[in-house]
Structure formats: C-alpha cells, structure tokens
mmCIF file of C-alpha atoms in Angstrom:
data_model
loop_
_atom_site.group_PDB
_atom_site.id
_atom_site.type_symbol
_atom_site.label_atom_id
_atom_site.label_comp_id
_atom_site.label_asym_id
_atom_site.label_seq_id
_atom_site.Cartn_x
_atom_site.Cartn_y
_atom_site.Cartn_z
ATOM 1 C CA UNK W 1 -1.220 17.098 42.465
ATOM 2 C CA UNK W 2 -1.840 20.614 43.226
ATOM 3 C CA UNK W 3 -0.691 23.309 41.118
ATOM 4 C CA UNK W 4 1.739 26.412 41.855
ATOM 5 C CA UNK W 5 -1.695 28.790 41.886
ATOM 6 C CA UNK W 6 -3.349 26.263 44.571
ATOM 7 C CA UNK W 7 -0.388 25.701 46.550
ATOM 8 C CA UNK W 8 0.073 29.731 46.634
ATOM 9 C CA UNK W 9 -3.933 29.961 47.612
ATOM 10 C CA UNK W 10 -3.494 26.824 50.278
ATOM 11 C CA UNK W 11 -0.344 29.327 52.107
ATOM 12 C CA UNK W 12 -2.213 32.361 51.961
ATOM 13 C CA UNK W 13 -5.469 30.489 53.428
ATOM 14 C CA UNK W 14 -2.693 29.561 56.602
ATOM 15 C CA UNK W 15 -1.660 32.629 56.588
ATOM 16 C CA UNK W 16 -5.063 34.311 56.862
ATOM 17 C CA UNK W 17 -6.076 31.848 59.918
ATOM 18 C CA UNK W 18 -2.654 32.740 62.025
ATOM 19 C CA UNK W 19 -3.285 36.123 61.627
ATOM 20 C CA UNK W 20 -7.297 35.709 62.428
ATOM 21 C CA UNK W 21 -7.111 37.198 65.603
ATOM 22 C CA UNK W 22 -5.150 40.335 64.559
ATOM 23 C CA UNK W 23 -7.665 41.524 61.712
ATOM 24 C CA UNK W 24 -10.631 42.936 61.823
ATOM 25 C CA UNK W 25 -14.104 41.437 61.316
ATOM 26 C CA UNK W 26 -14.441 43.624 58.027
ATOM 27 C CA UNK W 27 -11.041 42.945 56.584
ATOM 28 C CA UNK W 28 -12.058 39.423 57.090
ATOM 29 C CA UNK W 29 -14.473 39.588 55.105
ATOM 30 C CA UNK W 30 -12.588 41.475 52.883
ATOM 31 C CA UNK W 31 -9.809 38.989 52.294
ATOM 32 C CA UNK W 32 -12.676 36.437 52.138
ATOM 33 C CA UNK W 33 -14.128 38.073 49.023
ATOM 34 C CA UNK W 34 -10.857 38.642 47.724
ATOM 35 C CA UNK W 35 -10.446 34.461 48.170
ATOM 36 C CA UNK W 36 -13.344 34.388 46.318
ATOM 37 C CA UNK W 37 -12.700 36.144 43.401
ATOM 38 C CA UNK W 38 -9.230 34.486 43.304
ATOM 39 C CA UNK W 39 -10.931 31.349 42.633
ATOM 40 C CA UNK W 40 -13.450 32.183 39.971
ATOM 41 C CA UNK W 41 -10.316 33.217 38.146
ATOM 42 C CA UNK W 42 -8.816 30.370 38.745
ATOM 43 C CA UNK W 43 -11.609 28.338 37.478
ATOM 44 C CA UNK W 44 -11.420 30.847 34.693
ATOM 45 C CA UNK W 45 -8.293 30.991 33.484
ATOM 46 C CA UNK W 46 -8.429 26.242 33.448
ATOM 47 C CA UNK W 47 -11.481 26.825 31.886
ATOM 48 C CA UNK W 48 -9.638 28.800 29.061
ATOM 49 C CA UNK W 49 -6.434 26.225 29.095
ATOM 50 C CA UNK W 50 -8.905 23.659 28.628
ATOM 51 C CA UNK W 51 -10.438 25.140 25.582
ATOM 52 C CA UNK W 52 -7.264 25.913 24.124
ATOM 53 C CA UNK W 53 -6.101 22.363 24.872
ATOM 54 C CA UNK W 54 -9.554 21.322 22.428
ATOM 55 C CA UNK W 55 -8.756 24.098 19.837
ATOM 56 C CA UNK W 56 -5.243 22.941 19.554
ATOM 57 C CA UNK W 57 -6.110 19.175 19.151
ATOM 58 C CA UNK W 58 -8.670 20.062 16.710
ATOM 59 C CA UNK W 59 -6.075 22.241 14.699
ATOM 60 C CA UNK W 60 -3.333 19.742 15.142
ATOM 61 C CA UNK W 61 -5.726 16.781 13.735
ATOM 62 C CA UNK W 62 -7.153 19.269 10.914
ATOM 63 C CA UNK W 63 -3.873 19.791 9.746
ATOM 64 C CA UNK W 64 -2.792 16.010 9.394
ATOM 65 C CA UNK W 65 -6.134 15.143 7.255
ATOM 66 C CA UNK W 66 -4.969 18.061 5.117
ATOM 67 C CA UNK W 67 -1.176 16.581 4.885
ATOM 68 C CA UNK W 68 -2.430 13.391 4.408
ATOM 69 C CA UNK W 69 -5.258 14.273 1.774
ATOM 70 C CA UNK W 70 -2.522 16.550 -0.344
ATOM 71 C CA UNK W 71 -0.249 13.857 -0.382
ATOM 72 C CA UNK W 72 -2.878 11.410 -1.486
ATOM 73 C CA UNK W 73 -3.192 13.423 -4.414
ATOM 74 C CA UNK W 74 -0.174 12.495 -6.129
ATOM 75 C CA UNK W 75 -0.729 9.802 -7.393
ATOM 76 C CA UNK W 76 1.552 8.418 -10.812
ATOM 77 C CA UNK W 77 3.288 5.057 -11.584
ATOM 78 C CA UNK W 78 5.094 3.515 -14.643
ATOM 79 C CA UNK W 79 6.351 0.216 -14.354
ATOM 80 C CA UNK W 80 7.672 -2.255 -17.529
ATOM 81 C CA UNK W 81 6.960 -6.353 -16.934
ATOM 82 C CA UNK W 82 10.377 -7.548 -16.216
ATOM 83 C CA UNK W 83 13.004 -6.017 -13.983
ATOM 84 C CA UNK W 84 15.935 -7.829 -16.415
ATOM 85 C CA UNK W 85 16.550 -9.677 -19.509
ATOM 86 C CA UNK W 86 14.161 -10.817 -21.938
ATOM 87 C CA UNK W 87 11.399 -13.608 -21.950
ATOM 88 C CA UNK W 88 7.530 -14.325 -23.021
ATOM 89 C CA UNK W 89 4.950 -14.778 -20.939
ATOM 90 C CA UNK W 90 2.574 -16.986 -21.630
ATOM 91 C CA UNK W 91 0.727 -18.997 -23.020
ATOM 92 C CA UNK W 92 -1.776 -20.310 -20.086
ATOM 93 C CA UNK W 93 -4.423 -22.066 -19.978
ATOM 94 C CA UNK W 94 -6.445 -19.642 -17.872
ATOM 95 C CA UNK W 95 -5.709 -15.700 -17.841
ATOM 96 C CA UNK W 96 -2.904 -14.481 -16.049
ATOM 97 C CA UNK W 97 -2.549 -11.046 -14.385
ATOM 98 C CA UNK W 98 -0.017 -9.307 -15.701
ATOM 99 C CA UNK W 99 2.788 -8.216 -12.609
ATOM 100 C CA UNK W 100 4.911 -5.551 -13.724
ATOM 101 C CA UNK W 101 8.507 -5.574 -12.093
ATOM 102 C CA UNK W 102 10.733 -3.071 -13.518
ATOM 103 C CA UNK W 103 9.238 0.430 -11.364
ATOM 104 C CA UNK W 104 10.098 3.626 -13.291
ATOM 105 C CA UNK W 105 7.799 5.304 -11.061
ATOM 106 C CA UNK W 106 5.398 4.685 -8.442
ATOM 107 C CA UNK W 107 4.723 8.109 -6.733
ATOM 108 C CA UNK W 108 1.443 7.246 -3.917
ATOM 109 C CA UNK W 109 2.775 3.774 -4.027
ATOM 110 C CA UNK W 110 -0.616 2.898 -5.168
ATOM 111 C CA UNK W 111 0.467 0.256 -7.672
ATOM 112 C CA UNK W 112 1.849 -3.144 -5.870
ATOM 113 C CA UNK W 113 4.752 -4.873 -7.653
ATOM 114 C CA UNK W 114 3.458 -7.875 -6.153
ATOM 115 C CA UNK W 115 0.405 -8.198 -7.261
ATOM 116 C CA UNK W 116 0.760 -6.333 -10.147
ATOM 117 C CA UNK W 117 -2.780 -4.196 -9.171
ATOM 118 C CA UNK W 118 -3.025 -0.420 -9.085
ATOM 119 C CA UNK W 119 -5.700 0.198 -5.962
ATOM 120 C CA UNK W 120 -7.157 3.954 -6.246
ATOM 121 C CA UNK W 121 -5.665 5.751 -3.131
ATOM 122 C CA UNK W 122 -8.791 8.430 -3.378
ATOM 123 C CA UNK W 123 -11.700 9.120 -5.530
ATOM 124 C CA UNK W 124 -11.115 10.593 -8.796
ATOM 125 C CA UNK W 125 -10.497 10.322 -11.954
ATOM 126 C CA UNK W 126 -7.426 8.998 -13.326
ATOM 127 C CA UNK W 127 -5.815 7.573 -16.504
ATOM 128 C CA UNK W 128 -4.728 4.363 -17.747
ATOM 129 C CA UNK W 129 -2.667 3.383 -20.646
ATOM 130 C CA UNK W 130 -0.600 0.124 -21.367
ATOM 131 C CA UNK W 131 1.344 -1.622 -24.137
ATOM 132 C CA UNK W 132 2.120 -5.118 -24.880
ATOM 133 C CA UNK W 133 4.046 -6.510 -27.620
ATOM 134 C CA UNK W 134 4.201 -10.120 -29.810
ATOM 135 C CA UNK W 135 6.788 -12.229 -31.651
ATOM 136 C CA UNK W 136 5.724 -13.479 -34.503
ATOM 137 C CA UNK W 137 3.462 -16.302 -35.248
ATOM 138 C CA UNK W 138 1.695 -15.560 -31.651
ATOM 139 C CA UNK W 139 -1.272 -14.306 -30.821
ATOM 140 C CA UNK W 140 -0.967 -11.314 -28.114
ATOM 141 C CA UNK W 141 -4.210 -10.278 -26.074
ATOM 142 C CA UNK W 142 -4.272 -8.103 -23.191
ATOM 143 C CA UNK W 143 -7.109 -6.346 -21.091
ATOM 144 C CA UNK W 144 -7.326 -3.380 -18.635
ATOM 145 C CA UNK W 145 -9.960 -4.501 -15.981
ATOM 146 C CA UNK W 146 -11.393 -2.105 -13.170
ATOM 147 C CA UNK W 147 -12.195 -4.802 -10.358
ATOM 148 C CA UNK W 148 -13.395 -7.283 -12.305
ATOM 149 C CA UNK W 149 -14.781 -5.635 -15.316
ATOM 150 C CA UNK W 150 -12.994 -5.683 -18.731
ATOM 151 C CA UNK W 151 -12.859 -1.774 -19.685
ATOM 152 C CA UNK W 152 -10.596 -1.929 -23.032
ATOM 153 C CA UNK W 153 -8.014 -4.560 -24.913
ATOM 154 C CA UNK W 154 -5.223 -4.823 -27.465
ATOM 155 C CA UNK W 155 -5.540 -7.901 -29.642
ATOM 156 C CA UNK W 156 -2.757 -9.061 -32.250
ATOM 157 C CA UNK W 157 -3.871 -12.839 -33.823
ATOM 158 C CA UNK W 158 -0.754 -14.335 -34.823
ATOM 159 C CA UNK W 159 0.844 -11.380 -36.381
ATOM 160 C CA UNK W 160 3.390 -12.366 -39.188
ATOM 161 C CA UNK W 161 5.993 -9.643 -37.910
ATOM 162 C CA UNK W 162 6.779 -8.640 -34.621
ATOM 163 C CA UNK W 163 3.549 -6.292 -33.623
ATOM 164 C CA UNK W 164 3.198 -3.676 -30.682
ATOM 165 C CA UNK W 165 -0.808 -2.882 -29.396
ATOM 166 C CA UNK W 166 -1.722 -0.452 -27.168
ATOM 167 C CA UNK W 167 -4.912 1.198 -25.279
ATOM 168 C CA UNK W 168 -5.907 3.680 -22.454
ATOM 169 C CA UNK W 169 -9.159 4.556 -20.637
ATOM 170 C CA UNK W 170 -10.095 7.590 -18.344
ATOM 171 C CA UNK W 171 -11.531 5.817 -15.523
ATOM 172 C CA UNK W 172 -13.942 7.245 -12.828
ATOM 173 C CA UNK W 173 -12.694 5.254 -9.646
ATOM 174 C CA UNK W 174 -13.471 5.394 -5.827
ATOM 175 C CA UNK W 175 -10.559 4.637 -3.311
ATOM 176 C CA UNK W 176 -9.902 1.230 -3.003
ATOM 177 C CA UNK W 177 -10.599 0.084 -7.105
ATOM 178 C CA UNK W 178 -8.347 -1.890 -8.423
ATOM 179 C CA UNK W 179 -6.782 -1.401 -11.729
ATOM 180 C CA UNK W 180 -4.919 -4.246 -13.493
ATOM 181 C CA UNK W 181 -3.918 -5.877 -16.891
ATOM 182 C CA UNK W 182 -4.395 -9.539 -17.670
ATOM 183 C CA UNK W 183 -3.470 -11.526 -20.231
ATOM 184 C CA UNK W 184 -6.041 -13.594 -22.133
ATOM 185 C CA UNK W 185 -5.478 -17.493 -22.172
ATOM 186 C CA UNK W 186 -3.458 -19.373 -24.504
ATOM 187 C CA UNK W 187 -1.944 -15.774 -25.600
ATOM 188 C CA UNK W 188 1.403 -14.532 -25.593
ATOM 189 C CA UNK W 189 3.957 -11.161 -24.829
ATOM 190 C CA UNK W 190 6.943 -10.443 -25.015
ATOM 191 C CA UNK W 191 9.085 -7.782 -23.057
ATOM 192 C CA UNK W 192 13.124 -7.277 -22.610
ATOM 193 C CA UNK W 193 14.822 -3.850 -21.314
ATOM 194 C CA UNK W 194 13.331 -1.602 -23.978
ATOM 195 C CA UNK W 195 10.012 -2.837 -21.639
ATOM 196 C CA UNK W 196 8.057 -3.107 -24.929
ATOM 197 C CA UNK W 197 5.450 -4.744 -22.479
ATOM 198 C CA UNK W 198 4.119 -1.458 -19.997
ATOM 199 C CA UNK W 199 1.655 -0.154 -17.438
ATOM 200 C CA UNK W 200 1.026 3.458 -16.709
ATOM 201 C CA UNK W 201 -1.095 5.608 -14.966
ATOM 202 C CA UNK W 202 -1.884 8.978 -12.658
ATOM 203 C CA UNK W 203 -4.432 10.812 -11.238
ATOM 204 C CA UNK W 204 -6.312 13.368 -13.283
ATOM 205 C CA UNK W 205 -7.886 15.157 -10.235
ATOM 206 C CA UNK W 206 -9.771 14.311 -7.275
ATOM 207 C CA UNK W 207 -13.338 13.999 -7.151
#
C-alpha cells in the first residue's frame, strides 16, 4: 500500500506528463531534479522512522528488564506450618519436608506453599531463619538445606518440658536454589496459631 507522500509523488508524476508538451526542455529537467531530490528525502526521512522504530523497541524492552529486575529484588516471606488449629507432625520413618501453610508474607512469591521450598528469584545473598518447637518426651530435629545440602539444624532429644530451637544462615544463592526445612526421621514438632513452628526469609541484596 502506498503512502500519502507516494500517492502525492505518483499525481504530480501525471501531472508533469499532461503538461509535457507545454514546458520547456530545461524546466523539465528542472522538475526532474526536483523529483529527484523529493525522493532521496523520502528515502530519508523512512530511513529515520525506521531507526526510531529500533530505538524505541530497544528503549521499550530496556525498560521492562529494568521493571522486571527491580521487582525481582523484593524478595521476603514468613509463613508458620499450619494455616489452623493445632497438631504434630511427625514422626516418619524417612525425613519429611516441612510445608508451611499459614503465609504472613510472601512478597516475590518466591516461597511455594505447596511445596513448602523457597527457590531464589535472583542471585544474591539472602537470609534464612526458622523455628520449630517440641512437646515433651519427643525428640524435635529440623534442618535448613540449600538444594540438597544440610547448611544448619535445631536439635531437642526428648526434652522433659516443652522446648523451642531455632537457627539462621546467610546464604550465597544463584536464581533458581532452593531453600527448604526438613524434618529428620522418627522426630517430632509441634505448631498451633501462635505458629511456634516458622520459616522466614528475604533478600539481603543482589549480587
């Protein structure tokens, strides 16, 4: 489809050939040159909307990676193990991730209710702390693993009194890690809706 400059150039090209044989062999050429130069800027001026279609693209794409990258960066969740009531968990006869349920906060939504893993949005370095509590008379053990490594634990053995432990770790992590608590086998917590049982963590800064 030709544009309103072309269709404009196209008329005065008709017009130019009706009128051939009332103009002069110098004015011809004239209006000829003129034609010519009308073109160049043509090409011109497309040449310049095509650049500024590029610049703007560039801009426009430049500006989402920043959006996206600044809203990566705020990154925080809190979360207690049950949503309601109050229960143990455990024991097993294997370990058991621990899936915390009751979301205070989960800003990024980088930590999955489901799953009960916290996978590092962006590289950085962020912080880590949980609690976990016993009844008495049963042993409690808990441990904060980055993939699959064990990085620190809380360990009650059969505590005559109700006991509390808890533990944190700054943690170096690149985007996609996964951060999780699991409870050791044939151990035991406890957790109602004081959510003595707890997983927390944010980003420190970016890296």
């Amino acid at each position: 489809m030709m544009s309103a400059a072309q269709k404009m150039l196209l008329l005065f090209c008709v017009g130019v050939s009706l009128a051939h044989d009332f103009i002069t062999p110098e004015q011809l050429k004239n209006i000829e040159e003129r034609l010519r130069a009308t073109e160049e800027t043509l090409k011109e001026l497309e040449r310049d909307n095509e650049a500024l279609r590029i610049f703007t693209k560039a801009s426009s794409d430049k500006l989402e990676s920043i959006q996206a990258e600044n809203k990566a960066k705020k990154v925080a969740f809190s979360a207690g193990l049950f949503a309601s009531g109050s229960q143990q968990f455990g024991p097993f006869g294997t370990q058991k991730i621990l899936v915390y349920q009751k979301i205070f906060t989960n800003t990024g939504n980088a930590y999955d209710p489901n799953t009960g893993k916290f996978t590092a949005p962006v590289n950085g370095v962020y912080f880590f702390r949980f609690y976990a509590h016993a009844h008495p008379f049963n042993q409690m053990a808990v441990s904060l693993h980055k993939n699959d490594q064990i990085q620190c634990s809380v360990f009650s053995p059969r505590p005559e009194t109700n006991a509390n432990g808890s533990n944190g770790v700054v943690l170096s992590l690149q985007k996609g890690d996964e951060v999780y608590t699991q409870l050791w086998e044939n151990s035991w917590v406890f957790d109602d809706e004081n959510s003595y049982t707890s997983f927390n963590g944010f980003l420190l800064f970016p890296s």
